[in-house]
Amino acid sequence: MNDLFEIEKIRVQFNETDALGIVWHGNYLKYFEAAREAFGRKYNMGYNTAKKNGFATPIVKSNVEHKLPLYFDEVFSVRAIYIPESAAKLKFRYEIRNEQNQLVCIGQTTQVFTDLSSGELSLVNPEFYDQWKLRYNV
Amino acid sequence: MNDLFEIEKIRVQFNETDALGIVWHGNYLKYFEAAREAFGRKYNMGYNTAKKNGFATPIVKSNVEHKLPLYFDEVFSVRAIYIPESAAKLKFRYEIRNEQNQLVCIGQTTQVFTDLSSGELSLVNPEFYDQWKLRYNV
Amino acid sequence: MNDLFEIEKIRVQFNETDALGIVWHGNYLKYFEAAREAFGRKYNMGYNTAKKNGFATPIVKSNVEHKLPLYFDEVFSVRAIYIPESAAKLKFRYEIRNEQNQLVCIGQTTQVFTDLSSGELSLVNPEFYDQWKLRYNV
Amino acid sequence: MNDLFEIEKIRVQFNETDALGIVWHGNYLKYFEAAREAFGRKYNMGYNTAKKNGFATPIVKSNVEHKLPLYFDEVFSVRAIYIPESAAKLKFRYEIRNEQNQLVCIGQTTQVFTDLSSGELSLVNPEFYDQWKLRYNV
């Protein structure tokens, strides 16, 4: 089994800071999304892949844990690591590290598959996802 | 001719501030939108009205001028005032005042009508908009 | 012991929706913050109270669980409920309900106390927080 | 006199789209800021330069004009071009182009210099800005 992941480098924008002078905590979910979509482009499993196959992949669960703050203009890396699951879910965990390679933030998200037209939840893996899992042996 | 407007009261959220300790300038377009949609509910001319009639009303132009900063937890009012236009456009101007009734910010937005399915720009007023203008004599 | 909570009514803004036509998942942390600060005003234990006492209260942990989507213009309520803790932490859980009183989203946040000037983490309860806990018997 | 500018390449994030399926108009001010700060790093004239010299550079005016929409995952370029001014102001204009090199959006921002500690507006150019103008002959 392979360990699938992708790393995205991001710079803190001024609009992402708050009156405490640090990145507002809710913005880390944007950073997670950027890395998850970078993963999606690398392995062909992002919002657009799902859409082409008639599915949306809404987030149903997320958690974030902050170890250190990020400041304006800092450059950091976000690693999105795919977590294999037997259920019809897309699960990722995330690691954010600053330029000193210190662990800044970790987190996790869970997505489900819903039919793009009916909105209905898919209880089993959509076929394109099963094929993807086979292809990457996860 | 009537002067059509609506006023929305808003409180500055912590996530809207930036590292200078004031509301980040781009967030004022959110405040304008809140007042414009409050206008839309009052006079039945918002995103949802347009949608029900098969149109989107994307913003094609905006400008904002800042007189004073807003700080976390401040309560302010946003007035959205409809500006009549002969062209197929929705135009509003905005006035934001703080609790001391000082003018904090002014601005303006212009929206056009596009067909919801084709995306095509409407060069003449959609019928529902013409009827609305007649009804309110603007 | 009292059960301390506050409820905030919010309307979904257009800018909070995403291309799936629903509220983008990261925006729920803004809704949690709005309710947490409404709690802060009611019980005098928000960002500004901490600041007046020389402390910041950064979020160190958050989780969100989505049961149902929220759409543009929907009005919903966010309940922020204080969770008593022996450690030097501020803990809240949240419940978001739509107008049909359906449970839309639940979540939790944890804040710590850091010295506003040094940035140092407070390992024990700041005095103002101990007094607050006594006052409300939590 | 030189023409000073910098170009920043950006990819549309999912959280920047709205229920119309396009980038929400207010997010373009974030794109402008990203390019303005890239300019700041290139020419040493951004938020951090001002801060080091005891000044903040709040935006007092902005305008945006939209020609074409941007969709999720599109890659585009933002050019920030410095506009020389005799008054104590920082003025930029912006051009956003999509991958087909079509003009998507233009705009302009004006910043003033305020004293970081007193908050007072600087009516004349701060010395560090005068020296910068000399150095770049603008």
Coordinates of C-alpha atoms in Angstrom, one line a residue:
Chain A
M1 CA 0.0 0.0 0.0
N2 CA 1.2 3.5 -0.9
D3 CA 1.2 6.5 1.3
L4 CA -0.5 9.2 -0.8
F5 CA 0.2 12.9 0.0
E6 CA 0.9 16.2 -1.5
I7 CA 2.6 19.3 -0.1
E8 CA 1.5 22.9 -0.9
K9 CA 3.6 26.0 -0.1
I10 CA 1.6 29.0 0.9
R11 CA 2.4 32.5 2.1
V12 CA 0.2 34.2 4.8
Q13 CA -1.8 37.0 3.3
F14 CA -2.5 40.2 5.2
N15 CA -6.3 39.6 5.0
E16 CA -5.8 36.3 6.8
T17 CA -4.5 37.9 10.0
D18 CA -6.7 39.1 12.8
A19 CA -6.5 41.8 15.5
L20 CA -4.2 39.5 17.6
G21 CA -1.7 39.9 14.8
I22 CA -1.8 36.2 13.8
V23 CA -3.7 34.1 11.3
W24 CA -7.3 33.8 12.3
H25 CA -8.0 30.2 13.3
G26 CA -10.8 29.6 10.7
N27 CA -8.4 30.3 7.8
Y28 CA -6.5 27.1 8.4
L29 CA -9.4 25.3 6.8
K30 CA -8.6 27.3 3.7
Y31 CA -5.0 26.1 3.9
F32 CA -6.2 22.5 4.3
E33 CA -8.4 23.0 1.2
A34 CA -5.5 24.3 -0.9
A35 CA -3.4 21.3 0.0
R36 CA -6.3 18.8 -0.5
E37 CA -6.9 20.3 -4.0
A38 CA -3.2 20.1 -4.8
F39 CA -3.5 16.5 -3.8
G40 CA -6.6 16.3 -6.1
R41 CA -4.6 17.6 -9.1
K42 CA -1.7 15.3 -8.4
Y43 CA -3.8 12.1 -8.0
N44 CA -6.8 13.1 -9.9
M45 CA -9.2 13.1 -7.0
G46 CA -10.5 16.6 -6.2
Y47 CA -13.7 18.6 -6.4
N48 CA -13.5 18.6 -10.3
T49 CA -12.9 14.9 -10.6
A50 CA -15.9 14.2 -8.4
K51 CA -18.0 16.7 -10.4
K52 CA -17.1 15.1 -13.7
N53 CA -18.4 11.9 -12.3
G54 CA -21.6 13.4 -11.1
F55 CA -20.7 13.8 -7.4
A56 CA -20.1 16.5 -4.9
T57 CA -17.8 15.8 -2.0
P58 CA -19.0 18.1 0.9
I59 CA -17.0 18.2 4.1
V60 CA -19.0 16.6 7.0
K61 CA -16.4 16.7 9.7
S62 CA -13.2 18.7 10.4
N63 CA -10.9 19.3 13.3
V64 CA -8.0 21.5 13.7
E65 CA -5.3 21.7 16.4
H66 CA -3.0 24.7 16.7
K67 CA 0.5 24.3 18.1
L68 CA 2.1 27.6 17.1
P69 CA 0.7 30.8 15.5
L70 CA 1.5 32.0 11.9
Y71 CA 2.2 35.6 11.2
F72 CA 1.7 37.8 8.2
D73 CA 4.1 37.1 5.3
E74 CA 5.3 33.8 6.7
V75 CA 5.8 31.0 4.2
F76 CA 4.6 27.6 5.4
S77 CA 3.9 24.1 3.9
V78 CA 0.7 22.1 4.2
R79 CA 0.9 18.4 3.8
A80 CA -2.4 16.6 2.9
I81 CA -2.2 12.9 3.5
Y82 CA -4.9 10.5 2.3
I83 CA -6.3 8.2 5.0
P84 CA -7.8 5.0 3.5
E85 CA -11.3 4.1 4.7
S86 CA -13.6 1.3 4.0
A87 CA -16.7 3.5 4.2
A88 CA -17.8 5.7 1.3
K89 CA -15.7 8.6 2.5
L90 CA -12.7 10.8 1.6
K91 CA -10.5 11.3 4.6
F92 CA -7.4 13.5 4.9
R93 CA -5.1 14.5 7.6
Y94 CA -3.0 17.7 7.5
E95 CA 0.3 18.9 8.8
I96 CA 1.4 22.6 8.6
R97 CA 5.0 23.4 9.2
N98 CA 6.6 26.8 9.2
E99 CA 10.0 27.7 7.6
Q100 CA 11.9 26.5 10.7
N101 CA 10.1 23.1 10.1
Q102 CA 8.2 23.5 13.4
L103 CA 4.8 21.8 13.5
V104 CA 2.3 24.7 13.5
C105 CA -1.0 22.9 13.1
I106 CA -2.5 19.5 12.5
G107 CA -6.0 18.6 11.4
Q108 CA -8.3 16.2 9.7
T109 CA -11.3 16.4 7.3
T110 CA -13.9 13.9 6.2
Q111 CA -15.9 14.2 3.0
V112 CA -18.8 12.2 1.8
F113 CA -20.1 11.6 -1.8
T114 CA -23.5 13.1 -2.7
D115 CA -25.2 12.9 -6.0
L116 CA -24.8 16.2 -7.9
S117 CA -28.3 16.4 -9.2
S118 CA -30.4 14.7 -6.4
G119 CA -28.2 15.8 -3.5
E120 CA -28.6 12.3 -2.1
L121 CA -25.8 10.7 0.0
S122 CA -24.0 7.8 -1.5
L123 CA -23.8 4.9 1.0
V124 CA -21.4 2.9 -1.1
N125 CA -18.3 4.0 -3.0
P126 CA -19.1 5.6 -6.3
E127 CA -17.5 3.5 -9.1
F128 CA -14.9 6.2 -10.1
Y129 CA -13.7 6.2 -6.5
D130 CA -13.5 2.4 -6.3
Q131 CA -11.4 2.4 -9.5
W132 CA -9.2 5.1 -8.1
K133 CA -8.6 3.1 -4.9
L134 CA -7.7 0.1 -7.0
R135 CA -5.4 2.1 -9.2
Y136 CA -3.5 3.5 -6.2
N137 CA -3.9 0.4 -4.1
V138 CA -5.4 2.2 -1.1
Chain B
M1 CA -40.1 59.6 -7.5
N2 CA -39.3 57.8 -4.3
D3 CA -36.0 57.4 -2.6
L4 CA -35.6 53.7 -1.9
F5 CA -33.2 52.5 0.8
E6 CA -32.7 50.1 3.6
I7 CA -30.5 50.2 6.7
E8 CA -28.8 47.2 8.2
K9 CA -27.2 47.2 11.7
I10 CA -24.1 45.0 11.9
R11 CA -21.5 44.3 14.6
V12 CA -17.8 43.9 13.7
Q13 CA -16.8 40.2 14.0
F14 CA -13.3 39.3 15.3
N15 CA -12.5 37.4 12.1
E16 CA -13.1 40.6 10.1
T17 CA -10.3 42.5 11.7
D18 CA -6.7 42.4 10.5
A19 CA -3.2 42.7 12.0
L20 CA -3.6 46.5 12.1
G21 CA -6.4 45.9 14.6
I22 CA -9.1 47.3 12.3
V23 CA -11.6 45.8 9.8
W24 CA -9.8 44.6 6.7
H25 CA -10.8 46.9 3.8
G26 CA -12.2 44.1 1.6
N27 CA -14.8 43.2 4.3
Y28 CA -16.7 46.4 3.6
L29 CA -18.0 44.7 0.4
K30 CA -19.6 42.1 2.6
Y31 CA -21.2 44.8 4.6
F32 CA -22.5 46.4 1.4
E33 CA -23.9 43.1 0.3
A34 CA -25.7 42.6 3.7
A35 CA -27.4 46.0 3.3
R36 CA -28.1 45.4 -0.4
E37 CA -29.8 42.1 0.4
A38 CA -31.7 43.7 3.3
F39 CA -32.9 46.2 0.6
G40 CA -33.7 43.2 -1.6
R41 CA -35.9 41.6 1.1
K42 CA -37.7 44.9 1.8
Y43 CA -38.4 45.8 -1.8
N44 CA -38.3 42.3 -3.3
M45 CA -35.3 43.0 -5.5
G46 CA -32.4 40.8 -4.4
Y47 CA -30.4 37.8 -5.6
N48 CA -33.4 35.5 -5.0
T49 CA -35.9 37.7 -6.8
A50 CA -33.6 37.8 -9.9
K51 CA -33.0 34.0 -9.6
K52 CA -36.8 33.3 -9.5
N53 CA -37.0 35.3 -12.8
G54 CA -34.2 33.4 -14.4
F55 CA -31.4 36.0 -13.9
A56 CA -28.2 36.4 -12.0
T57 CA -27.1 39.9 -11.0
P58 CA -23.3 39.8 -10.8
I59 CA -21.4 42.8 -9.6
V60 CA -19.5 44.4 -12.5
K61 CA -18.1 47.5 -10.7
S62 CA -17.5 48.6 -7.1
N63 CA -15.8 51.3 -5.3
V64 CA -15.2 51.9 -1.6
E65 CA -13.9 55.0 0.2
H66 CA -12.8 54.8 3.8
K67 CA -13.1 57.8 6.1
L68 CA -12.6 56.2 9.5
P69 CA -11.6 52.7 10.7
L70 CA -14.0 50.2 12.4
Y71 CA -12.8 48.1 15.3
F72 CA -13.8 44.7 16.7
D73 CA -17.2 44.7 18.4
E74 CA -18.3 48.1 17.1
V75 CA -21.9 48.3 16.0
F76 CA -22.5 50.3 12.8
S77 CA -25.2 50.9 10.3
V78 CA -25.0 50.4 6.5
R79 CA -27.5 52.3 4.4
A80 CA -28.0 50.9 0.8
I81 CA -29.6 53.5 -1.4
Y82 CA -31.0 52.6 -4.9
I83 CA -29.7 54.7 -7.7
P84 CA -32.1 54.8 -10.7
E85 CA -30.5 54.1 -14.1
S86 CA -31.8 54.0 -17.6
A87 CA -29.5 51.2 -18.6
A88 CA -30.1 47.5 -17.7
K89 CA -28.3 47.9 -14.4
L90 CA -28.8 47.7 -10.6
K91 CA -26.9 50.5 -9.0
F92 CA -26.6 51.2 -5.2
R93 CA -24.6 53.6 -3.1
Y94 CA -23.8 52.9 0.5
E95 CA -23.1 54.9 3.7
I96 CA -21.6 53.3 6.8
R97 CA -21.9 55.2 10.1
N98 CA -20.6 54.2 13.5
E99 CA -22.5 54.5 16.7
Q100 CA -21.4 58.2 17.1
N101 CA -23.1 58.7 13.7
Q102 CA -19.7 59.5 12.1
L103 CA -19.4 58.6 8.4
V104 CA -17.0 55.7 8.3
C105 CA -17.2 54.6 4.7
I106 CA -19.1 55.3 1.4
G107 CA -19.2 53.3 -1.8
Q108 CA -21.1 52.2 -4.8
T109 CA -21.8 49.0 -6.7
T110 CA -23.2 48.2 -10.2
Q111 CA -24.8 45.0 -11.1
V112 CA -25.9 43.7 -14.5
F113 CA -28.5 41.1 -15.4
T114 CA -27.3 37.8 -17.0
D115 CA -29.4 34.9 -18.1
L116 CA -29.1 32.2 -15.4
S117 CA -28.9 29.3 -17.9
S118 CA -26.9 30.8 -20.9
G119 CA -24.9 33.3 -18.8
E120 CA -25.6 35.9 -21.5
L121 CA -25.7 39.6 -20.6
S122 CA -29.1 41.3 -20.8
L123 CA -28.8 44.5 -22.8
V124 CA -32.3 45.6 -22.0
N125 CA -34.2 45.5 -18.7
P126 CA -35.6 42.1 -17.9
E127 CA -39.4 42.4 -17.7
F128 CA -39.6 41.7 -13.9
Y129 CA -37.2 44.6 -13.4
D130 CA -39.2 47.0 -15.6
Q131 CA -42.4 46.1 -13.7
W132 CA -40.5 46.7 -10.4
K133 CA -39.4 50.1 -11.6
L134 CA -43.0 51.0 -12.5
R135 CA -44.3 49.8 -9.2
Y136 CA -41.8 51.9 -7.2
N137 CA -41.8 54.8 -9.7
V138 CA -38.0 54.8 -10.1
Chain C
M1 CA -24.2 24.7 38.9
N2 CA -25.7 26.8 36.1
D3 CA -25.8 25.9 32.4
L4 CA -24.4 29.0 30.7
F5 CA -25.2 29.7 27.1
E6 CA -26.3 32.3 24.6
I7 CA -28.1 32.0 21.2
E8 CA -27.3 34.2 18.2
K9 CA -29.6 34.5 15.2
I10 CA -27.8 34.8 11.9
R11 CA -28.8 35.0 8.2
V12 CA -26.6 33.3 5.6
Q13 CA -24.8 36.0 3.4
F14 CA -24.3 35.4 -0.3
N15 CA -20.5 35.7 0.1
E16 CA -20.6 32.7 2.6
T17 CA -21.9 30.3 -0.1
D18 CA -19.7 28.3 -2.4
A19 CA -19.9 26.8 -5.9
L20 CA -21.9 23.9 -4.5
G21 CA -24.6 26.5 -3.6
I22 CA -24.2 25.9 0.1
V23 CA -22.4 27.6 3.0
W24 CA -18.7 26.8 2.7
H25 CA -17.7 24.6 5.6
G26 CA -15.0 26.9 7.0
N27 CA -17.6 29.7 7.5
Y28 CA -19.2 27.8 10.4
L29 CA -16.2 28.8 12.6
K30 CA -17.3 32.4 11.9
Y31 CA -20.8 31.5 13.1
F32 CA -19.4 29.8 16.2
E33 CA -17.3 33.0 16.9
A34 CA -20.4 35.2 16.6
A35 CA -22.3 33.1 19.2
R36 CA -19.2 32.8 21.4
E37 CA -18.9 36.6 21.4
A38 CA -22.6 37.0 22.0
F39 CA -22.0 34.8 25.1
G40 CA -19.1 37.0 25.9
R41 CA -21.2 40.1 25.9
K42 CA -24.0 38.4 28.0
Y43 CA -21.7 37.0 30.6
N44 CA -18.7 39.4 30.3
M45 CA -16.2 36.8 29.1
G46 CA -15.2 37.5 25.5
Y47 CA -12.1 38.7 23.6
N48 CA -12.5 42.2 25.1
T49 CA -12.8 41.0 28.7
A50 CA -9.7 39.0 28.3
K51 CA -7.9 41.9 26.7
K52 CA -8.8 44.3 29.5
N53 CA -7.3 41.9 31.9
G54 CA -4.1 41.6 29.8
F55 CA -4.8 38.3 28.1
A56 CA -5.5 36.9 24.7
T57 CA -7.6 33.8 24.3
P58 CA -6.5 32.1 21.1
I59 CA -8.3 29.1 19.8
V60 CA -6.1 26.0 20.1
K61 CA -8.6 23.3 19.0
S62 CA -11.8 23.2 17.1
N63 CA -14.0 20.6 15.5
V64 CA -17.1 20.9 13.4
E65 CA -19.6 18.2 12.3
H66 CA -22.1 19.0 9.5
K67 CA -25.5 17.3 9.5
L68 CA -27.4 19.4 6.9
P69 CA -26.3 22.2 4.6
L70 CA -27.3 25.8 4.9
Y71 CA -28.4 27.8 1.9
F72 CA -28.2 31.5 1.0
D73 CA -30.6 33.7 2.9
E74 CA -31.5 31.0 5.4
V75 CA -31.9 32.3 9.0
F76 CA -30.5 30.0 11.6
S77 CA -29.6 30.0 15.3
V78 CA -26.2 29.2 16.9
R79 CA -26.2 28.2 20.5
A80 CA -22.8 28.6 22.3
I81 CA -22.7 26.6 25.5
Y82 CA -20.0 27.0 28.1
I83 CA -18.2 23.7 29.1
P84 CA -16.6 23.9 32.6
E85 CA -13.0 22.7 32.7
S86 CA -10.5 22.4 35.6
A87 CA -7.6 23.4 33.3
A88 CA -6.8 27.0 32.3
K89 CA -9.1 26.8 29.2
L90 CA -12.2 28.2 27.8
K91 CA -14.3 25.5 26.2
F92 CA -17.6 25.9 24.3
R93 CA -19.8 23.6 22.3
Y94 CA -22.1 24.8 19.6
E95 CA -25.4 23.8 18.1
I96 CA -26.7 25.3 14.9
R97 CA -30.4 24.8 14.0
N98 CA -32.3 26.0 10.9
E99 CA -35.7 27.6 10.9
Q100 CA -37.4 24.1 10.9
N101 CA -35.4 23.5 14.2
Q102 CA -33.4 20.8 12.5
L103 CA -29.9 20.3 13.8
V104 CA -27.5 21.6 11.0
C105 CA -24.2 21.5 12.7
I106 CA -22.4 20.9 16.0
G107 CA -18.9 21.7 17.1
Q108 CA -16.6 22.6 19.9
T109 CA -13.7 25.0 20.5
T110 CA -11.0 25.3 23.1
Q111 CA -9.2 28.5 23.9
V112 CA -6.2 29.1 26.2
F113 CA -5.0 32.2 28.0
T114 CA -1.8 33.9 26.8
D115 CA -0.2 37.0 28.2
L116 CA -1.0 39.9 25.8
S117 CA 2.5 41.4 26.1
S118 CA 4.8 38.4 26.4
G119 CA 2.6 35.9 24.4
E120 CA 3.3 33.3 27.1
L121 CA 0.8 30.6 27.8
S122 CA -0.9 30.8 31.2
L123 CA -0.7 27.4 32.9
V124 CA -3.1 28.4 35.7
N125 CA -6.4 30.3 35.5
P126 CA -5.9 34.0 35.3
E127 CA -7.4 35.7 38.4
F128 CA -10.2 37.4 36.4
Y129 CA -11.3 34.0 35.1
D130 CA -11.2 32.4 38.5
Q131 CA -13.4 35.2 39.8
W132 CA -15.7 34.8 36.9
K133 CA -16.1 31.0 37.6
L134 CA -16.9 31.7 41.2
R135 CA -19.4 34.3 40.3
Y136 CA -21.3 32.0 37.9
N137 CA -20.6 28.9 40.0
V138 CA -19.1 26.9 37.1
Chain D
M1 CA 11.3 57.2 -15.0
N2 CA 10.8 53.5 -14.6
D3 CA 7.5 51.5 -14.7
L4 CA 7.5 49.5 -11.5
F5 CA 5.3 46.4 -11.3
E6 CA 5.1 42.8 -10.2
I7 CA 3.0 39.9 -11.4
E8 CA 1.6 37.2 -9.1
K9 CA 0.2 33.9 -10.3
I10 CA -2.8 32.6 -8.3
R11 CA -5.2 29.7 -8.5
V12 CA -8.9 30.1 -7.6
Q13 CA -9.6 28.3 -4.4
F14 CA -13.0 26.6 -3.8
N15 CA -13.8 28.8 -0.8
E16 CA -13.5 31.9 -3.0
T17 CA -16.4 30.8 -5.2
D18 CA -20.0 31.7 -4.5
A19 CA -23.4 30.2 -5.3
L20 CA -23.3 31.6 -8.8
G21 CA -20.3 29.3 -9.3
I22 CA -17.8 32.1 -9.8
V23 CA -15.4 34.0 -7.7
W24 CA -17.3 36.3 -5.3
H25 CA -16.5 39.8 -6.3
G26 CA -15.1 40.9 -2.9
N27 CA -12.3 38.3 -3.2
Y28 CA -10.6 40.3 -6.0
L29 CA -9.4 42.7 -3.3
K30 CA -7.5 39.7 -1.8
Y31 CA -5.9 39.0 -5.2
F32 CA -4.9 42.7 -5.5
E33 CA -3.4 42.5 -2.0
A34 CA -1.4 39.4 -2.9
A35 CA 0.1 41.2 -6.0
R36 CA 0.7 44.4 -4.1
E37 CA 2.6 42.5 -1.4
A38 CA 4.5 40.6 -4.1
F39 CA 5.4 44.1 -5.4
G40 CA 6.4 45.0 -1.9
R41 CA 8.8 42.1 -1.5
K42 CA 10.3 42.8 -4.9
Y43 CA 10.8 46.6 -4.4
N44 CA 10.9 46.6 -0.6
M45 CA 7.7 48.7 -0.2
G46 CA 5.0 46.6 1.5
Y47 CA 3.2 46.4 4.8
N48 CA 6.4 45.2 6.6
T49 CA 8.6 47.9 5.2
A50 CA 6.2 50.5 6.3
K51 CA 5.9 48.9 9.8
K52 CA 9.7 48.7 10.2
N53 CA 9.6 52.5 9.6
G54 CA 6.9 53.1 12.1
F55 CA 4.0 53.5 9.7
A56 CA 0.8 51.7 8.7
T57 CA -0.5 52.0 5.1
P58 CA -4.3 51.5 5.3
I59 CA -6.3 51.4 2.1
V60 CA -8.5 54.5 1.9
K61 CA -9.9 54.0 -1.6
S62 CA -10.4 51.0 -3.9
N63 CA -12.3 50.3 -7.1
V64 CA -12.8 47.1 -9.1
E65 CA -14.2 46.5 -12.5
H66 CA -15.1 43.0 -13.6
K67 CA -14.9 42.1 -17.3
L68 CA -15.1 38.3 -17.1
P69 CA -15.8 35.8 -14.3
L70 CA -13.2 33.5 -12.8
Y71 CA -14.1 29.9 -12.0
F72 CA -12.8 27.4 -9.4
D73 CA -9.3 26.0 -10.1
E74 CA -8.6 28.6 -12.8
V75 CA -5.0 30.0 -12.8
F76 CA -4.7 33.7 -13.4
S77 CA -2.1 36.5 -13.1
V78 CA -2.5 39.7 -11.2
R79 CA -0.2 42.6 -12.2
A80 CA 0.2 45.4 -9.6
I81 CA 1.6 48.5 -11.2
Y82 CA 2.8 51.4 -9.1
I83 CA 1.3 54.8 -9.9
P84 CA 3.5 57.7 -8.9
E85 CA 1.8 60.5 -6.9
S86 CA 3.0 63.8 -5.6
A87 CA 0.7 63.4 -2.5
A88 CA 1.7 61.3 0.5
K89 CA 0.0 58.2 -1.0
L90 CA 0.7 54.8 -2.3
K91 CA -1.3 54.1 -5.4
F92 CA -1.5 50.9 -7.5
R93 CA -3.5 49.8 -10.4
Y94 CA -4.2 46.1 -11.1
E95 CA -4.8 43.9 -14.1
I96 CA -6.0 40.3 -13.8
R97 CA -5.7 38.0 -16.8
N98 CA -6.9 34.4 -17.2
E99 CA -4.8 31.7 -18.9
Q100 CA -6.2 32.7 -22.3
N101 CA -4.7 36.1 -21.5
Q102 CA -8.1 37.7 -21.5
L103 CA -8.6 40.7 -19.3
V104 CA -10.7 39.6 -16.4
C105 CA -10.6 42.5 -14.0
I106 CA -9.0 45.9 -13.5
G107 CA -8.8 48.0 -10.4
Q108 CA -7.0 50.6 -8.3
T109 CA -6.2 51.1 -4.6
T110 CA -4.9 54.1 -2.7
Q111 CA -3.1 53.9 0.6
V112 CA -2.1 56.6 3.0
F113 CA 0.6 56.6 5.7
T114 CA -0.4 56.7 9.3
D115 CA 1.8 56.7 12.4
L116 CA 1.8 53.2 13.9
S117 CA 1.7 54.4 17.5
S118 CA -0.5 57.6 17.3
G119 CA -2.6 56.5 14.3
E120 CA -2.2 60.0 12.9
L121 CA -2.3 60.6 9.2
S122 CA 1.0 61.7 7.6
L123 CA 0.3 64.7 5.4
V124 CA 3.8 64.6 3.9
N125 CA 5.8 61.7 2.6
P126 CA 7.5 59.7 5.4
E127 CA 11.3 59.9 4.9
F128 CA 11.7 56.2 4.0
Y129 CA 9.2 56.7 1.2
D130 CA 10.9 59.8 -0.2
Q131 CA 14.2 57.8 -0.3
W132 CA 12.5 54.9 -2.0
K133 CA 11.0 57.3 -4.6
L134 CA 14.5 58.7 -5.2
R135 CA 16.0 55.3 -5.5
Y136 CA 13.5 54.1 -8.1
N137 CA 13.2 57.5 -9.7
V138 CA 9.4 57.6 -9.5

